[in-house]
C-alpha cells in the first residue's frame, strides 16, 4: 500500500502531522508493506527566493492577525509539537521560499533518502537557531549531506534552477487535481484522503480501512495458456 503525503517545509502542521502519522504507522501491523512518498506543495509559491521575513511578521501581514494572535498561535504550535516529542522554537524563526528544498527532496527520493531529508529540513526550520532560508545554498547542501546525499550532487541541483523543477510542479498540479487546498494532505492508495494533522488514532483508522478495502486482483481466465512457473516452462510436445 502506498501513502502519499503532500507537505511543505514551512508548514508547522506538516511537521506535527508527520509525527502523528508515523506513530500510527508504527502501530500498524502491516507497516512493512506500506510505502510512504513525500510530495511537493508550496504554501507561498509566489514568494521571491530572497524574500525572507520573521514568521510573526509573515503571519500578521498574510492572515491579518495581530502580533499577539500570531505569538499565541506559535505558542500553541509549540505545545502541540512538544506533545509529539518534537522541539519547536516559538520565537525567532523566519519564513521564505521553499522551492529549492522541494527540488532537493526529489533528488533524495531517487536515492531512497527522501524521508531522512524531509525530517532534517523540518527540524532545521522549526527547532534550530540557524535559518534554512537566510544562509543560502550552502546551508541546504549541509543539510542534504546530513541526510546522506552527496554534497556535489546537492550543489548541482541548487545551482541549476531547472533541476527537478518539473517534478515539483507536477506534484503541485496533482495536489490541485485531488482537491488539496492545504497541507498536510495524506492520500492512501489513491482511494482515501486525510486532510490536516489529525490525531494518530485517525491515521490508524485510515490505514486499517485502506488496507481492508484494497481491490483484490480480478483474473481474466482464457483457458490453459502456456506459462512459466516455479517448475519451469511448459514446452509444447507437438
PDB file of N, CA and C in Angstrom, residues 144-217:
ATOM      1  N   UNK A 144      21.520  18.515   3.302  1.00  0.00           N
ATOM      2  CA  UNK A 144      21.418  17.368   2.392  1.00  0.00           C
ATOM      3  C   UNK A 144      22.479  16.319   2.720  1.00  0.00           C
ATOM      4  N   UNK A 145      23.677  16.762   3.020  1.00  0.00           N
ATOM      5  CA  UNK A 145      24.759  15.837   3.391  1.00  0.00           C
ATOM      6  C   UNK A 145      24.409  15.097   4.682  1.00  0.00           C
ATOM      7  N   UNK A 146      23.781  15.806   5.623  1.00  0.00           N
ATOM      8  CA  UNK A 146      23.372  15.170   6.883  1.00  0.00           C
ATOM      9  C   UNK A 146      22.364  14.054   6.647  1.00  0.00           C
ATOM     10  N   UNK A 147      21.626  14.153   5.524  1.00  0.00           N
ATOM     11  CA  UNK A 147      20.645  13.115   5.177  1.00  0.00           C
ATOM     12  C   UNK A 147      21.261  12.005   4.337  1.00  0.00           C
ATOM     13  N   UNK A 148      22.553  12.123   4.049  1.00  0.00           N
ATOM     14  CA  UNK A 148      23.233  11.066   3.304  1.00  0.00           C
ATOM     15  C   UNK A 148      23.428  11.345   1.833  1.00  0.00           C
ATOM     16  N   UNK A 149      23.098  12.552   1.376  1.00  0.00           N
ATOM     17  CA  UNK A 149      23.299  12.901  -0.035  1.00  0.00           C
ATOM     18  C   UNK A 149      24.715  13.398  -0.260  1.00  0.00           C
ATOM     19  N   UNK A 150      25.166  13.297  -1.484  1.00  0.00           N
ATOM     20  CA  UNK A 150      26.485  13.797  -1.848  1.00  0.00           C
ATOM     21  C   UNK A 150      26.429  15.319  -1.989  1.00  0.00           C
ATOM     22  N   UNK A 151      27.423  16.005  -1.442  1.00  0.00           N
ATOM     23  CA  UNK A 151      27.427  17.466  -1.459  1.00  0.00           C
ATOM     24  C   UNK A 151      27.438  18.014  -2.882  1.00  0.00           C
ATOM     25  N   UNK A 152      28.234  17.403  -3.756  1.00  0.00           N
ATOM     26  CA  UNK A 152      28.312  17.898  -5.138  1.00  0.00           C
ATOM     27  C   UNK A 152      26.990  17.691  -5.872  1.00  0.00           C
ATOM     28  N   UNK A 153      26.323  16.557  -5.605  1.00  0.00           N
ATOM     29  CA  UNK A 153      25.023  16.305  -6.235  1.00  0.00           C
ATOM     30  C   UNK A 153      24.009  17.350  -5.791  1.00  0.00           C
ATOM     31  N   UNK A 154      23.992  17.642  -4.499  1.00  0.00           N
ATOM     32  CA  UNK A 154      23.052  18.637  -3.980  1.00  0.00           C
ATOM     33  C   UNK A 154      23.365  20.016  -4.546  1.00  0.00           C
ATOM     34  N   UNK A 155      24.633  20.354  -4.613  1.00  0.00           N
ATOM     35  CA  UNK A 155      25.035  21.662  -5.113  1.00  0.00           C
ATOM     36  C   UNK A 155      24.665  21.830  -6.578  1.00  0.00           C
ATOM     37  N   UNK A 156      24.814  20.768  -7.363  1.00  0.00           N
ATOM     38  CA  UNK A 156      24.444  20.834  -8.781  1.00  0.00           C
ATOM     39  C   UNK A 156      22.956  21.119  -8.952  1.00  0.00           C
ATOM     40  N   UNK A 157      22.137  20.490  -8.117  1.00  0.00           N
ATOM     41  CA  UNK A 157      20.695  20.738  -8.186  1.00  0.00           C
ATOM     42  C   UNK A 157      20.392  22.193  -7.845  1.00  0.00           C
ATOM     43  N   UNK A 158      21.005  22.691  -6.799  1.00  0.00           N
ATOM     44  CA  UNK A 158      20.698  24.037  -6.330  1.00  0.00           C
ATOM     45  C   UNK A 158      21.184  25.129  -7.283  1.00  0.00           C
ATOM     46  N   UNK A 159      22.242  24.849  -8.024  1.00  0.00           N
ATOM     47  CA  UNK A 159      22.766  25.854  -8.965  1.00  0.00           C
ATOM     48  C   UNK A 159      22.103  25.771 -10.328  1.00  0.00           C
ATOM     49  N   UNK A 160      21.297  24.744 -10.561  1.00  0.00           N
ATOM     50  CA  UNK A 160      20.552  24.607 -11.819  1.00  0.00           C
ATOM     51  C   UNK A 160      19.069  24.797 -11.515  1.00  0.00           C
ATOM     52  N   UNK A 161      18.506  25.964 -11.830  1.00  0.00           N
ATOM     53  CA  UNK A 161      17.115  26.233 -11.461  1.00  0.00           C
ATOM     54  C   UNK A 161      16.096  25.305 -12.119  1.00  0.00           C
ATOM     55  N   UNK A 162      16.518  24.589 -13.164  1.00  0.00           N
ATOM     56  CA  UNK A 162      15.585  23.682 -13.841  1.00  0.00           C
ATOM     57  C   UNK A 162      15.598  22.263 -13.268  1.00  0.00           C
ATOM     58  N   UNK A 163      16.615  21.950 -12.467  1.00  0.00           N
ATOM     59  CA  UNK A 163      16.739  20.587 -11.934  1.00  0.00           C
ATOM     60  C   UNK A 163      15.562  20.261 -11.020  1.00  0.00           C
ATOM     61  N   UNK A 164      14.797  19.249 -11.376  1.00  0.00           N
ATOM     62  CA  UNK A 164      13.640  18.749 -10.628  1.00  0.00           C
ATOM     63  C   UNK A 164      12.517  19.776 -10.505  1.00  0.00           C
ATOM     64  N   UNK A 165      12.599  20.866 -11.234  1.00  0.00           N
ATOM     65  CA  UNK A 165      11.522  21.861 -11.178  1.00  0.00           C
ATOM     66  C   UNK A 165      10.223  21.280 -11.727  1.00  0.00           C
ATOM     67  N   UNK A 166      10.323  20.531 -12.817  1.00  0.00           N
ATOM     68  CA  UNK A 166       9.116  19.940 -13.405  1.00  0.00           C
ATOM     69  C   UNK A 166       8.462  18.949 -12.439  1.00  0.00           C
ATOM     70  N   UNK A 167       9.290  18.208 -11.693  1.00  0.00           N
ATOM     71  CA  UNK A 167       8.752  17.232 -10.750  1.00  0.00           C
ATOM     72  C   UNK A 167       7.989  17.924  -9.615  1.00  0.00           C
ATOM     73  N   UNK A 168       8.535  19.043  -9.146  1.00  0.00           N
ATOM     74  CA  UNK A 168       7.846  19.796  -8.092  1.00  0.00           C
ATOM     75  C   UNK A 168       6.510  20.325  -8.598  1.00  0.00           C
ATOM     76  N   UNK A 169       6.525  20.914  -9.786  1.00  0.00           N
ATOM     77  CA  UNK A 169       5.287  21.474 -10.348  1.00  0.00           C
ATOM     78  C   UNK A 169       4.254  20.382 -10.636  1.00  0.00           C
ATOM     79  N   UNK A 170       4.732  19.213 -11.048  1.00  0.00           N
ATOM     80  CA  UNK A 170       3.810  18.103 -11.304  1.00  0.00           C
ATOM     81  C   UNK A 170       3.121  17.673 -10.013  1.00  0.00           C
ATOM     82  N   UNK A 171       3.869  17.603  -8.913  1.00  0.00           N
ATOM     83  CA  UNK A 171       3.271  17.270  -7.615  1.00  0.00           C
ATOM     84  C   UNK A 171       2.204  18.288  -7.242  1.00  0.00           C
ATOM     85  N   UNK A 172       2.502  19.553  -7.484  1.00  0.00           N
ATOM     86  CA  UNK A 172       1.572  20.606  -7.090  1.00  0.00           C
ATOM     87  C   UNK A 172       0.305  20.586  -7.943  1.00  0.00           C
ATOM     88  N   UNK A 173       0.463  20.294  -9.225  1.00  0.00           N
ATOM     89  CA  UNK A 173      -0.723  20.166 -10.081  1.00  0.00           C
ATOM     90  C   UNK A 173      -1.584  18.985  -9.642  1.00  0.00           C
ATOM     91  N   UNK A 174      -0.918  17.908  -9.282  1.00  0.00           N
ATOM     92  CA  UNK A 174      -1.651  16.712  -8.855  1.00  0.00           C
ATOM     93  C   UNK A 174      -2.409  16.973  -7.562  1.00  0.00           C
ATOM     94  N   UNK A 175      -1.810  17.736  -6.660  1.00  0.00           N
ATOM     95  CA  UNK A 175      -2.494  18.084  -5.420  1.00  0.00           C
ATOM     96  C   UNK A 175      -3.781  18.850  -5.717  1.00  0.00           C
ATOM     97  N   UNK A 176      -3.693  19.778  -6.662  1.00  0.00           N
ATOM     98  CA  UNK A 176      -4.880  20.557  -7.035  1.00  0.00           C
ATOM     99  C   UNK A 176      -5.951  19.660  -7.642  1.00  0.00           C
ATOM    100  N   UNK A 177      -5.530  18.703  -8.471  1.00  0.00           N
ATOM    101  CA  UNK A 177      -6.481  17.791  -9.104  1.00  0.00           C
ATOM    102  C   UNK A 177      -7.176  16.909  -8.078  1.00  0.00           C
ATOM    103  N   UNK A 178      -6.462  16.585  -6.998  1.00  0.00           N
ATOM    104  CA  UNK A 178      -7.028  15.746  -5.939  1.00  0.00           C
ATOM    105  C   UNK A 178      -7.882  16.548  -4.961  1.00  0.00           C
ATOM    106  N   UNK A 179      -7.873  17.856  -5.118  1.00  0.00           N
ATOM    107  CA  UNK A 179      -8.698  18.692  -4.256  1.00  0.00           C
ATOM    108  C   UNK A 179      -8.012  19.194  -3.007  1.00  0.00           C
ATOM    109  N   UNK A 180      -6.693  19.087  -2.956  1.00  0.00           N
ATOM    110  CA  UNK A 180      -5.958  19.555  -1.780  1.00  0.00           C
ATOM    111  C   UNK A 180      -5.792  21.067  -1.850  1.00  0.00           C
ATOM    112  N   UNK A 181      -6.319  21.755  -0.869  1.00  0.00           N
ATOM    113  CA  UNK A 181      -6.166  23.208  -0.807  1.00  0.00           C
ATOM    114  C   UNK A 181      -5.217  23.624   0.310  1.00  0.00           C
ATOM    115  N   UNK A 182      -4.804  22.675   1.115  1.00  0.00           N
ATOM    116  CA  UNK A 182      -3.867  22.935   2.198  1.00  0.00           C
ATOM    117  C   UNK A 182      -3.116  21.669   2.542  1.00  0.00           C
ATOM    118  N   UNK A 183      -2.132  21.796   3.400  1.00  0.00           N
ATOM    119  CA  UNK A 183      -1.318  20.652   3.806  1.00  0.00           C
ATOM    120  C   UNK A 183      -1.157  20.645   5.322  1.00  0.00           C
ATOM    121  N   UNK A 184      -0.866  19.450   5.885  1.00  0.00           N
ATOM    122  CA  UNK A 184      -0.567  18.188   5.205  1.00  0.00           C
ATOM    123  C   UNK A 184      -1.820  17.545   4.607  1.00  0.00           C
ATOM    124  N   UNK A 185      -1.591  16.805   3.531  1.00  0.00           N
ATOM    125  CA  UNK A 185      -2.669  16.094   2.851  1.00  0.00           C
ATOM    126  C   UNK A 185      -2.163  14.688   2.553  1.00  0.00           C
ATOM    127  N   UNK A 186      -2.849  13.694   3.121  1.00  0.00           N
ATOM    128  CA  UNK A 186      -2.420  12.298   3.026  1.00  0.00           C
ATOM    129  C   UNK A 186      -3.363  11.556   2.082  1.00  0.00           C
ATOM    130  N   UNK A 187      -2.793  10.822   1.148  1.00  0.00           N
ATOM    131  CA  UNK A 187      -3.590  10.031   0.212  1.00  0.00           C
ATOM    132  C   UNK A 187      -3.158   8.578   0.329  1.00  0.00           C
ATOM    133  N   UNK A 188      -4.110   7.703   0.658  1.00  0.00           N
ATOM    134  CA  UNK A 188      -3.818   6.289   0.871  1.00  0.00           C
ATOM    135  C   UNK A 188      -4.318   5.486  -0.317  1.00  0.00           C
ATOM    136  N   UNK A 189      -3.384   4.901  -1.034  1.00  0.00           N
ATOM    137  CA  UNK A 189      -3.700   4.054  -2.191  1.00  0.00           C
ATOM    138  C   UNK A 189      -4.590   4.738  -3.226  1.00  0.00           C
ATOM    139  N   UNK A 190      -4.482   6.044  -3.319  1.00  0.00           N
ATOM    140  CA  UNK A 190      -5.287   6.841  -4.248  1.00  0.00           C
ATOM    141  C   UNK A 190      -6.789   6.596  -4.080  1.00  0.00           C
ATOM    142  N   UNK A 191      -7.152   6.217  -2.868  1.00  0.00           N
ATOM    143  CA  UNK A 191      -8.540   5.866  -2.597  1.00  0.00           C
ATOM    144  C   UNK A 191      -9.122   6.661  -1.434  1.00  0.00           C
ATOM    145  N   UNK A 192      -8.281   6.963  -0.440  1.00  0.00           N
ATOM    146  CA  UNK A 192      -8.717   7.682   0.748  1.00  0.00           C
ATOM    147  C   UNK A 192      -7.831   8.897   0.973  1.00  0.00           C
ATOM    148  N   UNK A 193      -8.436  10.003   1.357  1.00  0.00           N
ATOM    149  CA  UNK A 193      -7.686  11.208   1.663  1.00  0.00           C
ATOM    150  C   UNK A 193      -7.895  11.619   3.104  1.00  0.00           C
ATOM    151  N   UNK A 194      -6.824  12.060   3.738  1.00  0.00           N
ATOM    152  CA  UNK A 194      -6.900  12.585   5.105  1.00  0.00           C
ATOM    153  C   UNK A 194      -6.262  13.962   5.091  1.00  0.00           C
ATOM    154  N   UNK A 195      -7.025  14.956   5.497  1.00  0.00           N
ATOM    155  CA  UNK A 195      -6.542  16.330   5.464  1.00  0.00           C
ATOM    156  C   UNK A 195      -6.194  16.817   6.857  1.00  0.00           C
ATOM    157  N   UNK A 196      -5.014  17.430   6.973  1.00  0.00           N
ATOM    158  CA  UNK A 196      -4.620  18.042   8.238  1.00  0.00           C
ATOM    159  C   UNK A 196      -3.839  17.134   9.163  1.00  0.00           C
ATOM    160  N   UNK A 197      -3.330  17.724  10.228  1.00  0.00           N
ATOM    161  CA  UNK A 197      -2.536  16.982  11.221  1.00  0.00           C
ATOM    162  C   UNK A 197      -3.473  16.300  12.205  1.00  0.00           C
ATOM    163  N   UNK A 198      -4.132  15.267  11.739  1.00  0.00           N
ATOM    164  CA  UNK A 198      -5.127  14.559  12.549  1.00  0.00           C
ATOM    165  C   UNK A 198      -4.448  13.806  13.701  1.00  0.00           C
ATOM    166  N   UNK A 199      -5.212  13.470  14.748  1.00  0.00           N
ATOM    167  CA  UNK A 199      -4.647  12.625  15.813  1.00  0.00           C
ATOM    168  C   UNK A 199      -4.194  11.280  15.253  1.00  0.00           C
ATOM    169  N   UNK A 200      -3.261  10.654  15.932  1.00  0.00           N
ATOM    170  CA  UNK A 200      -2.745   9.363  15.474  1.00  0.00           C
ATOM    171  C   UNK A 200      -3.864   8.340  15.304  1.00  0.00           C
ATOM    172  N   UNK A 201      -4.885   8.413  16.143  1.00  0.00           N
ATOM    173  CA  UNK A 201      -5.982   7.453  16.069  1.00  0.00           C
ATOM    174  C   UNK A 201      -6.717   7.539  14.729  1.00  0.00           C
ATOM    175  N   UNK A 202      -6.834   8.739  14.187  1.00  0.00           N
ATOM    176  CA  UNK A 202      -7.500   8.900  12.897  1.00  0.00           C
ATOM    177  C   UNK A 202      -6.659   8.260  11.792  1.00  0.00           C
ATOM    178  N   UNK A 203      -5.349   8.461  11.874  1.00  0.00           N
ATOM    179  CA  UNK A 203      -4.472   7.832  10.881  1.00  0.00           C
ATOM    180  C   UNK A 203      -4.517   6.307  11.000  1.00  0.00           C
ATOM    181  N   UNK A 204      -4.608   5.805  12.225  1.00  0.00           N
ATOM    182  CA  UNK A 204      -4.703   4.354  12.416  1.00  0.00           C
ATOM    183  C   UNK A 204      -5.965   3.815  11.743  1.00  0.00           C
ATOM    184  N   UNK A 205      -7.076   4.509  11.917  1.00  0.00           N
ATOM    185  CA  UNK A 205      -8.332   4.086  11.295  1.00  0.00           C
ATOM    186  C   UNK A 205      -8.235   4.136   9.777  1.00  0.00           C
ATOM    187  N   UNK A 206      -7.609   5.193   9.260  1.00  0.00           N
ATOM    188  CA  UNK A 206      -7.483   5.334   7.812  1.00  0.00           C
ATOM    189  C   UNK A 206      -6.607   4.228   7.224  1.00  0.00           C
ATOM    190  N   UNK A 207      -5.495   3.924   7.881  1.00  0.00           N
ATOM    191  CA  UNK A 207      -4.624   2.847   7.412  1.00  0.00           C
ATOM    192  C   UNK A 207      -5.357   1.507   7.409  1.00  0.00           C
ATOM    193  N   UNK A 208      -6.079   1.236   8.478  1.00  0.00           N
ATOM    194  CA  UNK A 208      -6.821  -0.027   8.585  1.00  0.00           C
ATOM    195  C   UNK A 208      -7.884  -0.130   7.507  1.00  0.00           C
ATOM    196  N   UNK A 209      -8.622   0.953   7.300  1.00  0.00           N
ATOM    197  CA  UNK A 209      -9.681   0.931   6.290  1.00  0.00           C
ATOM    198  C   UNK A 209      -9.108   0.788   4.884  1.00  0.00           C
ATOM    199  N   UNK A 210      -8.051   1.537   4.600  1.00  0.00           N
ATOM    200  CA  UNK A 210      -7.444   1.466   3.269  1.00  0.00           C
ATOM    201  C   UNK A 210      -6.872   0.080   2.998  1.00  0.00           C
ATOM    202  N   UNK A 211      -6.273  -0.517   4.017  1.00  0.00           N
ATOM    203  CA  UNK A 211      -5.717  -1.862   3.855  1.00  0.00           C
ATOM    204  C   UNK A 211      -6.830  -2.876   3.603  1.00  0.00           C
ATOM    205  N   UNK A 212      -7.918  -2.748   4.336  1.00  0.00           N
ATOM    206  CA  UNK A 212      -9.011  -3.705   4.224  1.00  0.00           C
ATOM    207  C   UNK A 212      -9.780  -3.593   2.924  1.00  0.00           C
ATOM    208  N   UNK A 213      -9.731  -2.422   2.298  1.00  0.00           N
ATOM    209  CA  UNK A 213     -10.507  -2.217   1.085  1.00  0.00           C
ATOM    210  C   UNK A 213      -9.655  -2.206  -0.174  1.00  0.00           C
ATOM    211  N   UNK A 214      -8.431  -2.720  -0.055  1.00  0.00           N
ATOM    212  CA  UNK A 214      -7.630  -2.850  -1.277  1.00  0.00           C
ATOM    213  C   UNK A 214      -8.337  -3.779  -2.249  1.00  0.00           C
ATOM    214  N   UNK A 215      -8.345  -3.409  -3.509  1.00  0.00           N
ATOM    215  CA  UNK A 215      -9.065  -4.199  -4.514  1.00  0.00           C
ATOM    216  C   UNK A 215      -8.326  -5.498  -4.791  1.00  0.00           C
ATOM    217  N   UNK A 216      -9.006  -6.641  -4.637  1.00  0.00           N
ATOM    218  CA  UNK A 216      -8.354  -7.904  -4.991  1.00  0.00           C
ATOM    219  C   UNK A 216      -8.179  -7.997  -6.500  1.00  0.00           C
ATOM    220  N   UNK A 217      -7.221  -8.804  -6.916  1.00  0.00           N
ATOM    221  CA  UNK A 217      -6.954  -8.983  -8.339  1.00  0.00           C
ATOM    222  C   UNK A 217      -8.098  -9.751  -9.004  1.00  0.00           C
TER     223      UNK A 217
END
